[in-house]
Structures are given as structure tokens and as C-alpha cells.
């Protein structure tokens, strides 16, 4: 058992170095992002320092990977995302992504007539939404749009916006949200070679 743990811990350093180099990030840039010193990062990558949870959590966030990927945890074999619903202001959000940071995907369920009086808000980011069922009212700056199943909207969330269900039936939508303004790139056909 101790040999297994030692082997797992010994593999963390090379895995960290591979993640960093694949992303084209220097030790100095990673140190700035994580608050971990360059010398500590270097010793982690070379195996001169044992990885701790205190060091691995900010590194997982910086590399935008689950902690399991940093330590080489065995795959569970079940690819399904088991999410816990989040309810805010009567709207149910089902997280569809597990990795921290970057683009996040949600399924949203809006009960009938929710919210009753939508108020526009602004925040950093970029949002893409796709209506699965029902009708969704999107207030976006001076626009007042009614979206039906199969319709898509994409917008900068620094614009005043609100999403509501104006009908007596529930509405469902998929939402992709990029907190730093990441935009979705849709490709309709394969790239030319």
C-alpha cells in the first residue's frame, strides 16, 4: 500500500510539468496565478517537494482540471455527471460540467411565470443559451426577445440582461457561461485542411 502511494505521489510532479508546458505557461506566470513561489513549483515538478492539498488546489484551479487529474486518480468508469441541483429565485440550475473555472454548462428549468417581474443585471462574462422546451423571454439591453425551442442567443453579460419564462408551462434551456468573457466557437463544417 505504501509503495502504491509513493508511486502516485512521484507521478504528480511530471504530470504538473506536462500540464504547464502543454498550456505554454512559465513557472513565473504560474506562480503569479497561484500565489505559490517559483522555487516551490519547481521542486513540486521535479519531485523535490511532496504535493499537499494546499498546493494542489490552486494548481488545479489554474490549470482548469479536476484535482483527480493532478494526482492520477483512477477513472470511475461512469462518465455520467452526477450533479446536485441549485435553486436560485425559484429557477433550478443543474451543473453539467465538473471542472473548475473556464466555461461552465448548466441546464436551467424555469417554472411558469418566473420571475414574475424580471430585472436586468450585469456582470463579467459571456453567455450562450439554447431553448430546449417552452418559451423564454430574453431582455437584453433595449431588446425584448421571445425565444422558442431550438433558438439560440449569445451575448456579453456586461449588457443589462434578464431571462424569464412568460408562459404557464415550465421552460428548459441549456446555458454555457464563460466568467472571463470566453466566447463559444461554433463550427458548422469541418475546418479546411
GROMACS .gro file of C-alpha atoms in nm:
model
  193
    1UNK     CA    1   0.000   0.000   0.000
    2UNK     CA    2   0.282   0.245   0.088
    3UNK     CA    3   0.451   0.165  -0.245
    4UNK     CA    4   0.130   0.248  -0.433
    5UNK     CA    5   0.101   0.583  -0.254
    6UNK     CA    6   0.466   0.664  -0.322
    7UNK     CA    7   0.421   0.585  -0.691
    8UNK     CA    8   0.111   0.805  -0.713
    9UNK     CA    9   0.288   1.095  -0.539
   10UNK     CA   10   0.601   1.053  -0.756
   11UNK     CA   11   0.387   1.085  -1.071
   12UNK     CA   12   0.233   1.418  -0.963
   13UNK     CA   13   0.544   1.627  -1.044
   14UNK     CA   14   0.582   1.512  -1.406
   15UNK     CA   15   0.206   1.549  -1.453
   16UNK     CA   16   0.221   1.909  -1.325
   17UNK     CA   17   0.515   1.989  -1.556
   18UNK     CA   18   0.334   1.835  -1.856
   19UNK     CA   19   0.015   2.035  -1.786
   20UNK     CA   20   0.209   2.359  -1.751
   21UNK     CA   21   0.419   2.311  -2.065
   22UNK     CA   22   0.120   2.196  -2.270
   23UNK     CA   23  -0.053   2.522  -2.178
   24UNK     CA   24   0.263   2.722  -2.262
   25UNK     CA   25   0.285   2.874  -1.914
   26UNK     CA   26   0.614   2.960  -1.741
   27UNK     CA   27   0.685   2.886  -1.376
   28UNK     CA   28   0.681   3.263  -1.310
   29UNK     CA   29   0.337   3.301  -1.471
   30UNK     CA   30   0.201   3.004  -1.275
   31UNK     CA   31   0.349   3.146  -0.953
   32UNK     CA   32   0.171   3.476  -1.017
   33UNK     CA   33  -0.161   3.298  -1.084
   34UNK     CA   34  -0.146   3.062  -0.786
   35UNK     CA   35   0.048   3.259  -0.525
   36UNK     CA   36   0.290   2.966  -0.491
   37UNK     CA   37   0.660   3.058  -0.517
   38UNK     CA   38   0.859   2.966  -0.829
   39UNK     CA   39   1.100   2.756  -0.620
   40UNK     CA   40   0.814   2.557  -0.464
   41UNK     CA   41   0.658   2.498  -0.806
   42UNK     CA   42   0.995   2.387  -0.945
   43UNK     CA   43   1.051   2.146  -0.655
   44UNK     CA   44   0.696   2.007  -0.695
   45UNK     CA   45   0.756   1.940  -1.064
   46UNK     CA   46   1.098   1.779  -1.005
   47UNK     CA   47   0.973   1.563  -0.717
   48UNK     CA   48   1.181   1.751  -0.457
   49UNK     CA   49   0.869   1.856  -0.268
   50UNK     CA   50   0.575   1.637  -0.167
   51UNK     CA   51   0.244   1.762  -0.307
   52UNK     CA   52  -0.011   1.871  -0.048
   53UNK     CA   53  -0.375   1.958  -0.084
   54UNK     CA   54  -0.288   2.319  -0.001
   55UNK     CA   55  -0.061   2.330  -0.309
   56UNK     CA   56  -0.268   2.113  -0.543
   57UNK     CA   57  -0.599   2.301  -0.509
   58UNK     CA   58  -0.472   2.632  -0.656
   59UNK     CA   59  -0.283   2.438  -0.925
   60UNK     CA   60  -0.599   2.250  -1.026
   61UNK     CA   61  -0.781   2.584  -1.050
   62UNK     CA   62  -0.501   2.744  -1.252
   63UNK     CA   63  -0.482   2.450  -1.495
   64UNK     CA   64  -0.863   2.419  -1.503
   65UNK     CA   65  -0.859   2.046  -1.433
   66UNK     CA   66  -1.018   1.836  -1.159
   67UNK     CA   67  -0.792   1.754  -0.865
   68UNK     CA   68  -0.826   1.385  -0.961
   69UNK     CA   69  -0.640   1.458  -1.284
   70UNK     CA   70  -0.345   1.611  -1.098
   71UNK     CA   71  -0.296   1.308  -0.876
   72UNK     CA   72  -0.381   1.049  -1.140
   73UNK     CA   73  -0.684   0.910  -0.961
   74UNK     CA   74  -0.825   0.605  -1.138
   75UNK     CA   75  -1.122   0.665  -1.365
   76UNK     CA   76  -1.453   0.581  -1.208
   77UNK     CA   77  -1.575   0.412  -1.525
   78UNK     CA   78  -1.902   0.603  -1.513
   79UNK     CA   79  -1.894   0.905  -1.747
   80UNK     CA   80  -2.223   1.049  -1.622
   81UNK     CA   81  -2.217   1.379  -1.438
   82UNK     CA   82  -2.398   1.341  -1.107
   83UNK     CA   83  -2.488   1.697  -1.026
   84UNK     CA   84  -2.676   1.847  -0.736
   85UNK     CA   85  -2.945   2.093  -0.841
   86UNK     CA   86  -2.907   2.453  -0.729
   87UNK     CA   87  -3.225   2.658  -0.683
   88UNK     CA   88  -3.199   3.038  -0.702
   89UNK     CA   89  -3.503   3.264  -0.704
   90UNK     CA   90  -3.723   2.965  -0.798
   91UNK     CA   91  -3.507   2.868  -1.100
   92UNK     CA   92  -3.337   2.526  -1.093
   93UNK     CA   93  -2.979   2.507  -1.224
   94UNK     CA   94  -2.830   2.163  -1.297
   95UNK     CA   95  -2.450   2.189  -1.339
   96UNK     CA   96  -2.336   1.983  -1.640
   97UNK     CA   97  -1.961   2.040  -1.601
   98UNK     CA   98  -1.731   1.937  -1.320
   99UNK     CA   99  -1.408   2.121  -1.389
  100UNK     CA  100  -1.341   2.443  -1.202
  101UNK     CA  101  -1.309   2.770  -1.389
  102UNK     CA  102  -1.350   2.831  -1.760
  103UNK     CA  103  -1.671   2.763  -1.946
  104UNK     CA  104  -1.949   2.619  -1.734
  105UNK     CA  105  -2.257   2.438  -1.869
  106UNK     CA  106  -2.597   2.431  -1.697
  107UNK     CA  107  -2.945   2.304  -1.768
  108UNK     CA  108  -3.198   2.554  -1.634
  109UNK     CA  109  -3.561   2.487  -1.551
  110UNK     CA  110  -3.778   2.797  -1.521
  111UNK     CA  111  -4.117   2.738  -1.357
  112UNK     CA  112  -4.422   2.910  -1.512
  113UNK     CA  113  -4.416   3.290  -1.492
  114UNK     CA  114  -4.068   3.302  -1.333
  115UNK     CA  115  -3.953   3.556  -1.243
  116UNK     CA  116  -4.280   3.747  -1.234
  117UNK     CA  117  -4.104   4.081  -1.283
  118UNK     CA  118  -3.763   4.022  -1.445
  119UNK     CA  119  -3.494   4.276  -1.356
  120UNK     CA  120  -3.192   4.321  -1.578
  121UNK     CA  121  -2.848   4.279  -1.427
  122UNK     CA  122  -2.487   4.294  -1.547
  123UNK     CA  123  -2.170   4.102  -1.458
  124UNK     CA  124  -1.843   3.990  -1.618
  125UNK     CA  125  -1.868   3.710  -1.869
  126UNK     CA  126  -2.025   3.580  -2.185
  127UNK     CA  127  -2.337   3.364  -2.209
  128UNK     CA  128  -2.483   3.131  -2.468
  129UNK     CA  129  -2.830   2.983  -2.422
  130UNK     CA  130  -3.033   2.727  -2.616
  131UNK     CA  131  -3.406   2.677  -2.555
  132UNK     CA  132  -3.498   2.309  -2.514
  133UNK     CA  133  -3.868   2.347  -2.437
  134UNK     CA  134  -4.120   2.617  -2.356
  135UNK     CA  135  -4.069   2.983  -2.435
  136UNK     CA  136  -3.807   3.209  -2.284
  137UNK     CA  137  -3.815   3.587  -2.266
  138UNK     CA  138  -3.472   3.746  -2.301
  139UNK     CA  139  -3.441   4.110  -2.203
  140UNK     CA  140  -3.107   4.225  -2.343
  141UNK     CA  141  -3.033   4.597  -2.313
  142UNK     CA  142  -3.314   4.761  -2.513
  143UNK     CA  143  -3.420   4.432  -2.681
  144UNK     CA  144  -3.717   4.224  -2.560
  145UNK     CA  145  -3.697   3.885  -2.735
  146UNK     CA  146  -3.916   3.575  -2.716
  147UNK     CA  147  -3.714   3.257  -2.783
  148UNK     CA  148  -3.876   2.924  -2.871
  149UNK     CA  149  -3.738   2.566  -2.876
  150UNK     CA  150  -3.427   2.535  -3.093
  151UNK     CA  151  -3.342   2.905  -3.080
  152UNK     CA  152  -3.007   3.028  -2.950
  153UNK     CA  153  -2.886   3.358  -2.807
  154UNK     CA  154  -2.528   3.463  -2.734
  155UNK     CA  155  -2.435   3.783  -2.552
  156UNK     CA  156  -2.183   3.968  -2.340
  157UNK     CA  157  -2.315   3.965  -1.983
  158UNK     CA  158  -2.186   4.318  -1.924
  159UNK     CA  159  -2.501   4.421  -2.117
  160UNK     CA  160  -2.807   4.453  -1.893
  161UNK     CA  161  -2.997   4.124  -1.926
  162UNK     CA  162  -3.268   3.908  -1.772
  163UNK     CA  163  -3.412   3.567  -1.862
  164UNK     CA  164  -3.771   3.478  -1.776
  165UNK     CA  165  -4.049   3.231  -1.852
  166UNK     CA  166  -4.361   3.426  -1.957
  167UNK     CA  167  -4.584   3.117  -2.000
  168UNK     CA  168  -4.794   2.887  -1.783
  169UNK     CA  169  -4.571   2.586  -1.871
  170UNK     CA  170  -4.213   2.525  -1.746
  171UNK     CA  171  -3.929   2.623  -1.980
  172UNK     CA  172  -3.596   2.440  -2.009
  173UNK     CA  173  -3.274   2.572  -2.155
  174UNK     CA  174  -2.906   2.488  -2.180
  175UNK     CA  175  -2.666   2.763  -2.081
  176UNK     CA  176  -2.293   2.796  -2.136
  177UNK     CA  177  -2.131   3.066  -1.929
  178UNK     CA  178  -1.774   3.196  -1.952
  179UNK     CA  179  -1.686   3.405  -1.647
  180UNK     CA  180  -1.396   3.586  -1.813
  181UNK     CA  181  -1.578   3.664  -2.137
  182UNK     CA  182  -1.483   3.343  -2.319
  183UNK     CA  183  -1.685   3.314  -2.636
  184UNK     CA  184  -1.828   2.996  -2.777
  185UNK     CA  185  -1.684   2.891  -3.112
  186UNK     CA  186  -1.933   2.707  -3.330
  187UNK     CA  187  -1.810   2.524  -3.638
  188UNK     CA  188  -2.077   2.434  -3.894
  189UNK     CA  189  -1.848   2.223  -4.112
  190UNK     CA  190  -1.504   2.064  -4.072
  191UNK     CA  191  -1.210   2.301  -4.097
  192UNK     CA  192  -1.042   2.310  -4.437
  193UNK     CA  193  -0.713   2.125  -4.446
   0.00000   0.00000   0.00000
